JSON list of C-alpha atoms in Angstrom, two decimals:
[
{"chain": "A", "resi": 2, "resn": "UNK", "atom": "CA", "xyz": [-53.09, 30.28, -22.58]},
{"chain": "A", "resi": 3, "resn": "UNK", "atom": "CA", "xyz": [-50.99, 28.38, -25.07]},
{"chain": "A", "resi": 4, "resn": "UNK", "atom": "CA", "xyz": [-47.26, 28.67, -25.42]},
{"chain": "A", "resi": 5, "resn": "UNK", "atom": "CA", "xyz": [-47.69, 30.58, -28.68]},
{"chain": "A", "resi": 6, "resn": "UNK", "atom": "CA", "xyz": [-49.68, 33.28, -26.69]},
{"chain": "A", "resi": 7, "resn": "UNK", "atom": "CA", "xyz": [-46.99, 34.02, -24.21]},
{"chain": "A", "resi": 8, "resn": "UNK", "atom": "CA", "xyz": [-45.05, 37.27, -24.57]},
{"chain": "A", "resi": 9, "resn": "UNK", "atom": "CA", "xyz": [-41.75, 36.57, -26.30]},
{"chain": "A", "resi": 10, "resn": "UNK", "atom": "CA", "xyz": [-39.73, 38.21, -23.49]},
{"chain": "A", "resi": 11, "resn": "UNK", "atom": "CA", "xyz": [-41.43, 36.15, -20.93]},
{"chain": "A", "resi": 12, "resn": "UNK", "atom": "CA", "xyz": [-40.91, 32.97, -22.97]},
{"chain": "A", "resi": 13, "resn": "UNK", "atom": "CA", "xyz": [-37.22, 33.80, -23.26]},
{"chain": "A", "resi": 14, "resn": "UNK", "atom": "CA", "xyz": [-36.94, 34.38, -19.50]},
{"chain": "A", "resi": 15, "resn": "UNK", "atom": "CA", "xyz": [-38.83, 31.09, -18.86]},
{"chain": "A", "resi": 16, "resn": "UNK", "atom": "CA", "xyz": [-36.50, 29.27, -21.26]},
{"chain": "A", "resi": 17, "resn": "UNK", "atom": "CA", "xyz": [-33.40, 30.74, -19.50]},
{"chain": "A", "resi": 18, "resn": "UNK", "atom": "CA", "xyz": [-34.64, 29.69, -16.04]},
{"chain": "A", "resi": 19, "resn": "UNK", "atom": "CA", "xyz": [-35.54, 26.20, -17.28]},
{"chain": "A", "resi": 20, "resn": "UNK", "atom": "CA", "xyz": [-32.04, 25.79, -18.81]},
{"chain": "A", "resi": 21, "resn": "UNK", "atom": "CA", "xyz": [-30.54, 26.72, -15.46]},
{"chain": "A", "resi": 22, "resn": "UNK", "atom": "CA", "xyz": [-32.77, 24.06, -13.75]},
{"chain": "A", "resi": 23, "resn": "UNK", "atom": "CA", "xyz": [-31.80, 21.52, -16.27]},
{"chain": "A", "resi": 24, "resn": "UNK", "atom": "CA", "xyz": [-28.05, 22.22, -15.67]},
{"chain": "A", "resi": 25, "resn": "UNK", "atom": "CA", "xyz": [-28.56, 21.95, -11.80]},
{"chain": "A", "resi": 26, "resn": "UNK", "atom": "CA", "xyz": [-30.49, 18.71, -12.26]},
{"chain": "A", "resi": 27, "resn": "UNK", "atom": "CA", "xyz": [-27.43, 17.29, -14.36]},
{"chain": "A", "resi": 28, "resn": "UNK", "atom": "CA", "xyz": [-25.13, 18.46, -11.65]},
{"chain": "A", "resi": 29, "resn": "UNK", "atom": "CA", "xyz": [-27.26, 16.77, -8.95]},
{"chain": "A", "resi": 30, "resn": "UNK", "atom": "CA", "xyz": [-27.21, 13.50, -10.90]},
{"chain": "A", "resi": 31, "resn": "UNK", "atom": "CA", "xyz": [-23.41, 13.68, -11.34]},
{"chain": "A", "resi": 32, "resn": "UNK", "atom": "CA", "xyz": [-22.88, 14.44, -7.67]},
{"chain": "A", "resi": 33, "resn": "UNK", "atom": "CA", "xyz": [-25.11, 11.54, -6.65]},
{"chain": "A", "resi": 34, "resn": "UNK", "atom": "CA", "xyz": [-23.21, 9.19, -8.98]},
{"chain": "A", "resi": 35, "resn": "UNK", "atom": "CA", "xyz": [-19.92, 10.35, -7.31]},
{"chain": "A", "resi": 36, "resn": "UNK", "atom": "CA", "xyz": [-21.49, 9.86, -3.86]},
{"chain": "A", "resi": 37, "resn": "UNK", "atom": "CA", "xyz": [-22.63, 6.31, -4.80]},
{"chain": "A", "resi": 38, "resn": "UNK", "atom": "CA", "xyz": [-19.11, 5.45, -6.12]},
{"chain": "A", "resi": 39, "resn": "UNK", "atom": "CA", "xyz": [-17.73, 6.38, -2.68]},
{"chain": "A", "resi": 40, "resn": "UNK", "atom": "CA", "xyz": [-20.51, 4.48, -0.85]},
{"chain": "A", "resi": 41, "resn": "UNK", "atom": "CA", "xyz": [-19.84, 1.39, -2.93]},
{"chain": "A", "resi": 42, "resn": "UNK", "atom": "CA", "xyz": [-16.24, 1.38, -1.75]},
{"chain": "A", "resi": 43, "resn": "UNK", "atom": "CA", "xyz": [-17.49, 1.74, 1.91]},
{"chain": "A", "resi": 44, "resn": "UNK", "atom": "CA", "xyz": [-19.86, -1.21, 1.22]},
{"chain": "A", "resi": 45, "resn": "UNK", "atom": "CA", "xyz": [-16.85, -3.31, -0.08]},
{"chain": "A", "resi": 46, "resn": "UNK", "atom": "CA", "xyz": [-14.69, -2.34, 2.91]},
{"chain": "A", "resi": 47, "resn": "UNK", "atom": "CA", "xyz": [-17.48, -3.26, 5.38]},
{"chain": "A", "resi": 48, "resn": "UNK", "atom": "CA", "xyz": [-18.22, -6.53, 3.66]},
{"chain": "A", "resi": 49, "resn": "UNK", "atom": "CA", "xyz": [-14.44, -7.43, 3.65]},
{"chain": "A", "resi": 50, "resn": "UNK", "atom": "CA", "xyz": [-14.28, -6.80, 7.36]},
{"chain": "A", "resi": 51, "resn": "UNK", "atom": "CA", "xyz": [-17.73, -8.19, 8.24]},
{"chain": "A", "resi": 52, "resn": "UNK", "atom": "CA", "xyz": [-19.14, -4.84, 9.51]},
{"chain": "A", "resi": 53, "resn": "UNK", "atom": "CA", "xyz": [-22.84, -4.18, 9.43]},
{"chain": "A", "resi": 54, "resn": "UNK", "atom": "CA", "xyz": [-24.18, -2.41, 6.38]},
{"chain": "A", "resi": 55, "resn": "UNK", "atom": "CA", "xyz": [-25.73, 0.29, 8.59]},
{"chain": "A", "resi": 56, "resn": "UNK", "atom": "CA", "xyz": [-24.47, 2.59, 11.46]},
{"chain": "A", "resi": 57, "resn": "UNK", "atom": "CA", "xyz": [-27.37, 4.25, 13.19]},
{"chain": "A", "resi": 58, "resn": "UNK", "atom": "CA", "xyz": [-25.09, 6.64, 15.17]},
{"chain": "A", "resi": 59, "resn": "UNK", "atom": "CA", "xyz": [-23.55, 7.95, 11.92]},
{"chain": "A", "resi": 60, "resn": "UNK", "atom": "CA", "xyz": [-27.04, 8.32, 10.43]},
{"chain": "A", "resi": 61, "resn": "UNK", "atom": "CA", "xyz": [-28.11, 10.38, 13.33]},
{"chain": "A", "resi": 62, "resn": "UNK", "atom": "CA", "xyz": [-25.07, 12.78, 13.02]},
{"chain": "A", "resi": 63, "resn": "UNK", "atom": "CA", "xyz": [-25.52, 13.03, 9.26]},
{"chain": "A", "resi": 64, "resn": "UNK", "atom": "CA", "xyz": [-29.17, 13.91, 9.49]},
{"chain": "A", "resi": 65, "resn": "UNK", "atom": "CA", "xyz": [-28.47, 16.55, 12.11]},
{"chain": "A", "resi": 66, "resn": "UNK", "atom": "CA", "xyz": [-25.63, 17.94, 9.98]},
{"chain": "A", "resi": 67, "resn": "UNK", "atom": "CA", "xyz": [-27.76, 17.96, 6.83]},
{"chain": "A", "resi": 68, "resn": "UNK", "atom": "CA", "xyz": [-30.69, 19.59, 8.56]},
{"chain": "A", "resi": 69, "resn": "UNK", "atom": "CA", "xyz": [-28.32, 22.40, 9.70]},
{"chain": "A", "resi": 70, "resn": "UNK", "atom": "CA", "xyz": [-26.90, 22.81, 6.23]},
{"chain": "A", "resi": 71, "resn": "UNK", "atom": "CA", "xyz": [-30.36, 22.99, 4.83]},
{"chain": "A", "resi": 72, "resn": "UNK", "atom": "CA", "xyz": [-31.49, 25.53, 7.36]},
{"chain": "A", "resi": 73, "resn": "UNK", "atom": "CA", "xyz": [-28.51, 27.80, 6.49]},
{"chain": "A", "resi": 74, "resn": "UNK", "atom": "CA", "xyz": [-29.31, 27.44, 2.75]},
{"chain": "A", "resi": 75, "resn": "UNK", "atom": "CA", "xyz": [-32.96, 28.35, 3.25]},
{"chain": "A", "resi": 76, "resn": "UNK", "atom": "CA", "xyz": [-34.06, 24.92, 2.36]},
{"chain": "A", "resi": 77, "resn": "UNK", "atom": "CA", "xyz": [-36.74, 23.07, 4.31]},
{"chain": "A", "resi": 78, "resn": "UNK", "atom": "CA", "xyz": [-34.82, 20.84, 6.74]},
{"chain": "A", "resi": 79, "resn": "UNK", "atom": "CA", "xyz": [-37.58, 18.31, 6.79]},
{"chain": "A", "resi": 80, "resn": "UNK", "atom": "CA", "xyz": [-37.24, 17.94, 3.01]},
{"chain": "A", "resi": 81, "resn": "UNK", "atom": "CA", "xyz": [-33.50, 17.63, 3.24]},
{"chain": "A", "resi": 82, "resn": "UNK", "atom": "CA", "xyz": [-33.91, 14.87, 5.86]},
{"chain": "A", "resi": 83, "resn": "UNK", "atom": "CA", "xyz": [-36.41, 13.01, 3.73]},
{"chain": "A", "resi": 84, "resn": "UNK", "atom": "CA", "xyz": [-33.95, 13.18, 0.76]},
{"chain": "A", "resi": 85, "resn": "UNK", "atom": "CA", "xyz": [-31.05, 11.95, 2.87]},
{"chain": "A", "resi": 86, "resn": "UNK", "atom": "CA", "xyz": [-33.15, 9.07, 4.29]},
{"chain": "A", "resi": 87, "resn": "UNK", "atom": "CA", "xyz": [-34.14, 8.07, 0.73]},
{"chain": "A", "resi": 88, "resn": "UNK", "atom": "CA", "xyz": [-30.44, 8.12, -0.32]},
{"chain": "A", "resi": 89, "resn": "UNK", "atom": "CA", "xyz": [-29.34, 6.21, 2.84]},
{"chain": "A", "resi": 90, "resn": "UNK", "atom": "CA", "xyz": [-32.00, 3.46, 2.35]},
{"chain": "A", "resi": 91, "resn": "UNK", "atom": "CA", "xyz": [-30.55, 2.92, -1.16]},
{"chain": "A", "resi": 92, "resn": "UNK", "atom": "CA", "xyz": [-26.96, 2.89, 0.01]},
{"chain": "A", "resi": 93, "resn": "UNK", "atom": "CA", "xyz": [-27.85, 0.25, 2.70]},
{"chain": "A", "resi": 94, "resn": "UNK", "atom": "CA", "xyz": [-29.49, -1.88, -0.03]},
{"chain": "A", "resi": 95, "resn": "UNK", "atom": "CA", "xyz": [-26.25, -1.63, -1.95]},
{"chain": "A", "resi": 96, "resn": "UNK", "atom": "CA", "xyz": [-24.18, -2.48, 1.15]},
{"chain": "A", "resi": 97, "resn": "UNK", "atom": "CA", "xyz": [-26.32, -5.56, 1.90]},
{"chain": "A", "resi": 98, "resn": "UNK", "atom": "CA", "xyz": [-26.09, -6.73, -1.80]},
{"chain": "A", "resi": 99, "resn": "UNK", "atom": "CA", "xyz": [-22.25, -6.35, -1.72]},
{"chain": "A", "resi": 100, "resn": "UNK", "atom": "CA", "xyz": [-22.16, -8.34, 1.61]},
{"chain": "A", "resi": 101, "resn": "UNK", "atom": "CA", "xyz": [-24.35, -11.05, 0.10]},
{"chain": "A", "resi": 102, "resn": "UNK", "atom": "CA", "xyz": [-22.21, -11.30, -2.97]},
{"chain": "A", "resi": 103, "resn": "UNK", "atom": "CA", "xyz": [-19.00, -11.54, -0.99]},
{"chain": "A", "resi": 104, "resn": "UNK", "atom": "CA", "xyz": [-20.52, -13.93, 1.49]},
{"chain": "A", "resi": 105, "resn": "UNK", "atom": "CA", "xyz": [-19.64, -11.60, 4.26]},
{"chain": "A", "resi": 106, "resn": "UNK", "atom": "CA", "xyz": [-23.07, -10.73, 5.62]},
{"chain": "A", "resi": 107, "resn": "UNK", "atom": "CA", "xyz": [-21.56, -8.33, 8.10]},
{"chain": "A", "resi": 108, "resn": "UNK", "atom": "CA", "xyz": [-22.11, -8.26, 11.86]},
{"chain": "A", "resi": 109, "resn": "UNK", "atom": "CA", "xyz": [-25.54, -7.03, 13.09]},
{"chain": "A", "resi": 110, "resn": "UNK", "atom": "CA", "xyz": [-28.76, -6.96, 11.39]},
{"chain": "A", "resi": 111, "resn": "UNK", "atom": "CA", "xyz": [-28.89, -5.89, 7.74]},
{"chain": "A", "resi": 112, "resn": "UNK", "atom": "CA", "xyz": [-31.34, -3.12, 6.97]},
{"chain": "A", "resi": 113, "resn": "UNK", "atom": "CA", "xyz": [-31.36, -1.77, 10.58]},
{"chain": "A", "resi": 114, "resn": "UNK", "atom": "CA", "xyz": [-30.33, 1.77, 11.21]},
{"chain": "A", "resi": 115, "resn": "UNK", "atom": "CA", "xyz": [-28.86, 3.58, 8.21]},
{"chain": "A", "resi": 116, "resn": "UNK", "atom": "CA", "xyz": [-25.84, 5.64, 9.14]},
{"chain": "A", "resi": 117, "resn": "UNK", "atom": "CA", "xyz": [-22.67, 4.20, 7.90]},
{"chain": "A", "resi": 118, "resn": "UNK", "atom": "CA", "xyz": [-24.38, 3.74, 4.69]},
{"chain": "A", "resi": 119, "resn": "UNK", "atom": "CA", "xyz": [-24.03, 7.49, 4.26]},
{"chain": "A", "resi": 120, "resn": "UNK", "atom": "CA", "xyz": [-20.57, 6.62, 3.15]},
{"chain": "A", "resi": 121, "resn": "UNK", "atom": "CA", "xyz": [-18.20, 6.78, 6.17]}
]
């Protein structure tokens, strides 16, 4: 069935729902941008004080917290955890780069664990 064959009322509802999805996607992108602004500040603070880019204990707490939030929002906790792990890996990469740029490689092994990279 082509788009021209769809009932106009169905097409209108489809368009309305897609507009909502587009708005949500835009909000997600803006929220991620704000999150990364905060984690960049954390990365600079860590580099200035020679702290490791990652904090496995914080990562564990954040994952547990996010899984609980996902569960209460009827979102698959495993999906939420995968998403957070993806974000954490990117934040750690940023923290390592900041530490390299400042010449303050941080204590500990870069790229191990992931927690403090969540922004705290």
